Amino acid sequence: MAEQVEFKSNGNTLKGILVRPEGVTGDVPLVIMAGGWCYTKEVVTPHYAKSFHAIGCATLYFDYRNFGESEGDRRQHLNPWEQIEDYRNAISFAQTLKGIDHKRTGIWGISYAGGHVIIAAALDSRPAFVISTVPVVDGFQTMRRTHGERRFAELQKLIADDRQARFEGKPGGNMPMSPKEDPTKELSSWPFPHVYAGFMGIKAKEAPLHEHWNTIESTEWLLSYVVKPYAQRIVETPVMVALARADNITSADLEVEMFNAIASPDKKLVSVGGIDHMSLYTNVDHLAKMGKVQAEWLEETLARLDR
């Protein structure tokens, strides 16, 4: 039941996959999905989508501009506002689909996209629900914590030098997404060798289009990224925020602070044990464990929306 689809977002053609649940008639709920600091169509989202298919939902997972098979002139460039715009245009595309219940269409995101869906729901009244998975919610604090004070100062200098070069008309530079080995010897956006190993394994098995680098400017954008002010604007939309108890990349205290700021009383916070941030990309059992928790919440939420 998988269908290759495409839609426009600010002039770029974005590629995605629409999957309708088998054996279900009538208009079905839809979960719109995108990935974090990577492309989407073959990384993670297809696995999570299975949990939603099992409860009778369709899924639409797509690649942001500049990633995977989608168009975009600056490859591997992550501007969070452009990506949030891509989510909103995916919602607009979903509104044109037949066989979809547009009043029960919502958004799902993981890691960086876990923050994106909170912001998108704060800006856009159309999502019927939001599922945020191990979200990045404060880029400055996350980078400062993960790099450490000394290394963070070096990262800030790299970003400042890149900005100066771009001001002088030179092309912006690139940097590794994460280091292959020693994070003290190679500046990267996410200084965890196990992230490199995990994504290289995914690339070899199921995601050949994955590229393990990004523009330096992408990391500069991350430093200005804060979700909490937008969370306060979500007043009625049902929201689930799902954390990994052993997560050493995004910080639980920051995530909980953001969750507490959500104004909607129809919200749920879960902390799932026995998993960490990267295992939600690499361990199929862990993906299924998180997917089951989210699908159970969504099934209950959709039943309430019907009343």
CSV table of C-alpha atoms in Angstrom, one decimal:
chain,number,residue,atom,x,y,z
A,1,MET,CA,0.0,0.0,0.0
A,2,ALA,CA,3.1,2.3,-0.2
A,3,GLU,CA,2.9,5.1,-2.8
A,4,GLN,CA,5.7,7.5,-3.8
A,5,VAL,CA,4.4,11.0,-3.6
A,6,GLU,CA,5.8,14.5,-4.0
A,7,PHE,CA,4.7,18.1,-3.2
A,8,LYS,CA,6.1,21.6,-3.3
A,9,SER,CA,7.5,23.6,-0.4
A,10,ASN,CA,8.7,27.1,-1.2
A,11,GLY,CA,9.5,26.1,-4.8
A,12,ASN,CA,11.3,22.8,-3.9
A,13,THR,CA,9.9,19.5,-4.7
A,14,LEU,CA,9.8,17.3,-1.7
A,15,LYS,CA,9.7,13.5,-2.0
A,16,GLY,CA,7.8,11.2,0.4
A,17,ILE,CA,6.0,7.9,0.9
A,18,LEU,CA,2.3,7.6,1.7
A,19,VAL,CA,1.3,4.3,3.2
A,20,ARG,CA,-2.3,3.4,3.8
A,21,PRO,CA,-3.3,0.7,6.3
A,22,GLU,CA,-4.4,-2.6,4.8
A,23,GLY,CA,-8.0,-3.8,5.2
A,24,VAL,CA,-9.3,-0.4,6.4
A,25,THR,CA,-12.2,1.3,4.6
A,26,GLY,CA,-13.3,4.9,4.7
A,27,ASP,CA,-11.3,8.0,5.6
A,28,VAL,CA,-8.4,7.1,7.8
A,29,PRO,CA,-6.3,9.2,10.3
A,30,LEU,CA,-2.9,10.3,9.0
A,31,VAL,CA,0.4,10.7,10.8
A,32,ILE,CA,2.9,13.0,9.0
A,33,MET,CA,6.5,12.1,9.9
A,34,ALA,CA,10.0,13.5,9.3
A,35,GLY,CA,13.4,12.7,10.8
A,36,GLY,CA,15.9,14.7,12.8
A,37,TRP,CA,19.4,15.6,11.7
A,38,CYS,CA,19.2,13.3,8.7
A,39,TYR,CA,17.0,12.4,5.7
A,40,THR,CA,13.8,10.5,6.4
A,41,LYS,CA,12.4,8.2,3.8
A,42,GLU,CA,14.6,5.2,4.7
A,43,VAL,CA,15.8,6.2,8.2
A,44,VAL,CA,13.7,5.3,11.2
A,45,THR,CA,10.3,6.7,10.2
A,46,PRO,CA,9.3,3.5,8.2
A,47,HIS,CA,9.9,1.5,11.3
A,48,TYR,CA,7.8,3.8,13.5
A,49,ALA,CA,5.1,4.0,10.8
A,50,LYS,CA,4.4,0.3,11.3
A,51,SER,CA,3.0,0.9,14.8
A,52,PHE,CA,0.6,3.5,13.4
A,53,HIS,CA,-0.5,1.2,10.5
A,54,ALA,CA,-1.4,-1.4,13.1
A,55,ILE,CA,-4.0,0.9,14.7
A,56,GLY,CA,-5.5,1.8,11.3
A,57,CYS,CA,-3.6,5.0,10.5
A,58,ALA,CA,-2.0,6.1,7.3
A,59,THR,CA,1.4,7.6,7.3
A,60,LEU,CA,3.2,10.2,5.2
A,61,TYR,CA,6.9,10.4,5.7
A,62,PHE,CA,9.0,12.8,3.7
A,63,ASP,CA,12.5,14.2,3.1
A,64,TYR,CA,13.1,17.9,3.9
A,65,ARG,CA,14.5,20.2,1.2
A,66,ASN,CA,18.3,19.6,0.8
A,67,PHE,CA,18.0,16.0,1.9
A,68,GLY,CA,17.6,12.6,0.3
A,69,GLU,CA,15.6,12.7,-2.9
A,70,SER,CA,14.1,16.1,-2.3
A,71,GLU,CA,15.2,19.2,-4.1
A,72,GLY,CA,17.3,21.9,-2.6
A,73,ASP,CA,20.4,23.8,-3.7
A,74,ARG,CA,22.3,23.6,-0.3
A,75,ARG,CA,22.7,19.9,0.3
A,76,GLN,CA,22.9,18.9,4.0
A,77,HIS,CA,21.9,22.3,5.1
A,78,LEU,CA,19.5,22.4,8.1
A,79,ASN,CA,17.6,25.6,8.6
A,80,PRO,CA,15.0,24.6,11.3
A,81,TRP,CA,12.5,27.2,10.0
A,82,GLU,CA,12.6,25.9,6.5
A,83,GLN,CA,12.1,22.4,7.9
A,84,ILE,CA,9.1,23.5,10.0
A,85,GLU,CA,7.8,25.1,6.8
A,86,ASP,CA,8.2,21.8,5.0
A,87,TYR,CA,6.1,20.2,7.8
A,88,ARG,CA,3.4,22.8,7.3
A,89,ASN,CA,3.4,22.3,3.5
A,90,ALA,CA,3.2,18.5,4.1
A,91,ILE,CA,0.0,19.2,6.1
A,92,SER,CA,-1.3,21.3,3.1
A,93,PHE,CA,-0.5,18.4,0.8
A,94,ALA,CA,-2.3,16.0,3.0
A,95,GLN,CA,-5.4,18.2,2.8
A,96,THR,CA,-5.6,17.3,-0.9
A,97,LEU,CA,-5.5,13.5,-0.4
A,98,LYS,CA,-8.6,11.4,-0.8
A,99,GLY,CA,-9.3,8.7,1.7
A,100,ILE,CA,-7.7,10.7,4.6
A,101,ASP,CA,-9.6,12.0,7.6
A,102,HIS,CA,-8.4,15.6,7.6
A,103,LYS,CA,-9.8,16.3,11.0
A,104,ARG,CA,-7.6,13.4,12.4
A,105,THR,CA,-4.3,14.3,10.7
A,106,GLY,CA,-1.4,15.0,13.0
A,107,ILE,CA,2.4,15.3,13.1
A,108,TRP,CA,5.2,13.1,14.5
A,109,GLY,CA,8.9,14.0,14.9
A,110,ILE,CA,12.1,12.6,16.4
A,111,SER,CA,15.1,14.4,17.8
A,112,TYR,CA,15.4,17.8,16.0
A,113,ALA,CA,12.0,17.1,14.4
A,114,GLY,CA,10.7,16.4,17.9
A,115,GLY,CA,11.1,20.1,18.5
A,116,HIS,CA,9.9,21.0,15.0
A,117,VAL,CA,6.5,19.4,15.6
A,118,ILE,CA,5.9,21.4,18.8
A,119,ILE,CA,6.7,24.6,17.0
A,120,ALA,CA,4.6,23.7,14.0
A,121,ALA,CA,1.6,22.9,16.1
A,122,ALA,CA,2.1,26.3,17.9
A,123,LEU,CA,2.0,28.1,14.6
A,124,ASP,CA,-0.5,26.0,12.7
A,125,SER,CA,-4.0,25.1,13.9
A,126,ARG,CA,-4.5,22.1,11.6
A,127,PRO,CA,-2.6,19.3,13.4
A,128,ALA,CA,-5.1,17.2,15.3
A,129,PHE,CA,-2.4,15.7,17.5
A,130,VAL,CA,1.4,16.0,18.1
A,131,ILE,CA,3.9,13.2,18.9
A,132,SER,CA,7.3,14.5,19.9
A,133,THR,CA,10.1,11.8,20.4
A,134,VAL,CA,13.3,12.6,22.3
A,135,PRO,CA,13.1,16.2,21.2
A,136,VAL,CA,15.9,18.8,20.9
A,137,VAL,CA,14.4,21.7,22.6
A,138,ASP,CA,17.2,24.2,23.4
A,139,GLY,CA,20.1,24.1,20.9
A,140,PHE,CA,22.5,26.4,22.8
A,141,GLN,CA,22.2,24.4,26.0
A,142,THR,CA,22.4,21.1,24.2
A,143,MET,CA,25.5,22.0,22.3
A,144,ARG,CA,27.1,23.5,25.4
A,145,ARG,CA,26.5,20.4,27.4
A,146,THR,CA,27.4,17.8,24.8
A,147,HIS,CA,30.6,19.6,23.7
A,148,GLY,CA,31.8,20.8,27.1
A,149,GLU,CA,32.9,24.3,27.9
A,150,ARG,CA,36.4,24.2,26.2
A,151,ARG,CA,35.2,22.4,23.1
A,152,PHE,CA,32.1,24.6,22.9
A,153,ALA,CA,34.3,27.7,22.7
A,154,GLU,CA,36.1,26.1,19.8
A,155,LEU,CA,32.8,25.4,18.1
A,156,GLN,CA,31.7,29.0,18.5
A,157,LYS,CA,34.9,30.2,16.9
A,158,LEU,CA,34.4,27.9,14.0
A,159,ILE,CA,30.9,29.3,13.5
A,160,ALA,CA,32.1,32.9,13.8
A,161,ASP,CA,34.9,32.3,11.3
A,162,ASP,CA,32.4,30.7,8.9
A,163,ARG,CA,30.0,33.7,9.2
A,164,GLN,CA,32.8,36.1,8.5
A,165,ALA,CA,33.8,34.1,5.4
A,166,ARG,CA,30.2,34.1,4.1
A,167,PHE,CA,30.0,37.9,4.7
A,168,GLU,CA,33.1,38.3,2.5
A,169,GLY,CA,31.4,36.4,-0.3
A,170,LYS,CA,33.1,33.0,0.2
A,171,PRO,CA,31.1,29.8,0.3
A,172,GLY,CA,30.1,28.5,3.8
A,173,GLY,CA,32.0,25.5,5.1
A,174,ASN,CA,30.9,22.0,6.1
A,175,MET,CA,31.6,19.9,9.1
A,176,PRO,CA,31.1,16.3,10.2
A,177,MET,CA,27.7,15.4,11.7
A,178,SER,CA,29.6,13.4,14.3
A,179,PRO,CA,33.2,12.1,14.7
A,180,LYS,CA,34.4,8.7,13.5
A,181,GLU,CA,36.6,8.2,16.6
A,182,ASP,CA,37.9,10.8,19.0
A,183,PRO,CA,35.6,13.8,19.5
A,184,THR,CA,38.5,15.8,20.9
A,185,LYS,CA,40.4,15.6,17.6
A,186,GLU,CA,37.6,16.5,15.2
A,187,LEU,CA,35.0,19.2,15.7
A,188,SER,CA,31.5,18.0,14.8
A,189,SER,CA,27.9,19.0,15.3
A,190,TRP,CA,27.1,16.0,17.6
A,191,PRO,CA,30.4,14.8,19.3
A,192,PHE,CA,29.5,11.2,19.8
A,193,PRO,CA,31.4,8.4,17.9
A,194,HIS,CA,28.5,6.0,18.6
A,195,VAL,CA,26.3,8.3,16.5
A,196,TYR,CA,28.8,7.9,13.6
A,197,ALA,CA,28.8,4.1,14.0
A,198,GLY,CA,25.1,3.9,14.2
A,199,PHE,CA,24.4,6.0,11.1
A,200,MET,CA,27.0,4.2,9.1
A,201,GLY,CA,25.3,0.9,10.0
A,202,ILE,CA,22.0,2.4,8.8
A,203,LYS,CA,23.6,3.7,5.6
A,204,ALA,CA,25.0,0.3,4.8
A,205,LYS,CA,21.8,-1.6,5.4
A,206,GLU,CA,18.8,0.6,4.5
A,207,ALA,CA,19.7,4.3,3.9
A,208,PRO,CA,22.3,4.6,1.1
A,209,LEU,CA,21.5,8.3,0.6
A,210,HIS,CA,22.6,9.2,4.1
A,211,GLU,CA,25.5,11.7,4.2
A,212,HIS,CA,27.3,12.2,7.5
A,213,TRP,CA,28.0,15.9,7.3
A,214,ASN,CA,26.3,19.2,7.4
A,215,THR,CA,26.9,22.9,6.7
A,216,ILE,CA,28.6,24.8,9.6
A,217,GLU,CA,25.7,27.3,9.3
A,218,SER,CA,23.3,24.4,10.2
A,219,THR,CA,25.0,24.3,13.6
A,220,GLU,CA,24.8,28.0,13.9
A,221,TRP,CA,21.0,27.8,13.3
A,222,LEU,CA,20.8,25.1,16.0
A,223,LEU,CA,22.3,27.5,18.6
A,224,SER,CA,19.3,29.9,18.2
A,225,TYR,CA,16.8,27.1,18.4
A,226,VAL,CA,14.4,27.2,21.4
A,227,VAL,CA,11.1,25.4,21.6
A,228,LYS,CA,9.7,26.4,25.0
A,229,PRO,CA,8.3,29.8,24.0
A,230,TYR,CA,6.2,28.1,21.3
A,231,ALA,CA,5.1,25.2,23.6
A,232,GLN,CA,3.2,27.8,25.6
A,233,ARG,CA,1.0,28.6,22.6
A,234,ILE,CA,-0.4,25.0,22.3
A,235,VAL,CA,-3.7,25.4,24.2
A,236,GLU,CA,-6.0,22.7,22.9
A,237,THR,CA,-4.0,20.2,20.7
A,238,PRO,CA,-3.3,16.8,22.3
A,239,VAL,CA,0.4,16.3,22.7
A,240,MET,CA,2.6,13.4,23.6
A,241,VAL,CA,6.3,13.9,24.5
A,242,ALA,CA,8.2,10.6,24.7
A,243,LEU,CA,11.7,10.5,26.3
A,244,ALA,CA,14.3,7.8,26.4
A,245,ARG,CA,15.4,7.3,30.0
A,246,ALA,CA,19.1,6.7,29.1
A,247,ASP,CA,19.3,9.6,26.6
A,248,ASN,CA,22.7,11.3,26.9
A,249,ILE,CA,22.2,13.6,23.9
A,250,THR,CA,19.1,15.5,24.5
A,251,SER,CA,18.6,16.4,28.2
A,252,ALA,CA,15.6,15.2,30.1
A,253,ASP,CA,15.5,18.3,32.3
A,254,LEU,CA,15.2,20.6,29.3
A,255,GLU,CA,12.6,18.3,27.7
A,256,VAL,CA,10.5,18.2,30.9
A,257,GLU,CA,10.7,22.0,31.2
A,258,MET,CA,9.4,22.3,27.7
A,259,PHE,CA,6.6,19.8,28.3
A,260,ASN,CA,5.5,21.7,31.4
A,261,ALA,CA,5.2,24.9,29.3
A,262,ILE,CA,2.6,23.3,27.0
A,263,ALA,CA,-0.6,25.0,27.9
A,264,SER,CA,-2.9,22.2,26.7
A,265,PRO,CA,-4.3,20.0,29.5
A,266,ASP,CA,-4.5,17.2,27.0
A,267,LYS,CA,-0.9,16.2,27.1
A,268,LYS,CA,1.2,13.2,28.2
A,269,LEU,CA,4.8,12.8,29.1
A,270,VAL,CA,6.4,9.3,29.1
A,271,SER,CA,9.9,8.2,29.9
A,272,VAL,CA,10.6,4.8,28.4
A,273,GLY,CA,13.3,2.8,30.1
A,274,GLY,CA,16.0,0.5,28.6
A,275,ILE,CA,16.6,2.7,25.5
A,276,ASP,CA,18.7,5.8,24.6
A,277,HIS,CA,18.7,8.4,21.9
A,278,MET,CA,20.7,6.6,19.3
A,279,SER,CA,19.1,3.2,20.0
A,280,LEU,CA,15.9,4.7,18.8
A,281,TYR,CA,17.6,4.8,15.4
A,282,THR,CA,19.6,1.6,15.4
A,283,ASN,CA,17.8,-1.0,17.5
A,284,VAL,CA,14.6,-2.4,15.9
A,285,ASP,CA,13.3,-3.7,19.2
A,286,HIS,CA,13.8,-0.3,20.8
A,287,LEU,CA,12.0,1.4,17.9
A,288,ALA,CA,9.1,-1.1,18.3
A,289,LYS,CA,9.0,-0.4,22.1
A,290,MET,CA,8.7,3.3,21.6
A,291,GLY,CA,6.3,2.9,18.7
A,292,LYS,CA,4.0,0.8,20.7
A,293,VAL,CA,3.8,3.4,23.5
A,294,GLN,CA,3.0,6.1,21.0
A,295,ALA,CA,0.5,4.1,19.1
A,296,GLU,CA,-1.4,3.2,22.2
A,297,TRP,CA,-1.6,6.9,23.2
A,298,LEU,CA,-2.7,7.9,19.6
A,299,GLU,CA,-5.4,5.2,19.5
A,300,GLU,CA,-6.9,6.5,22.7
A,301,THR,CA,-6.6,10.1,21.5
A,302,LEU,CA,-8.2,9.4,18.2
A,303,ALA,CA,-11.1,7.7,20.0
A,304,ARG,CA,-11.7,10.9,22.0
A,305,LEU,CA,-11.5,13.0,18.8
A,306,ASP,CA,-14.4,10.9,17.4
A,307,ARG,CA,-16.7,11.9,20.3
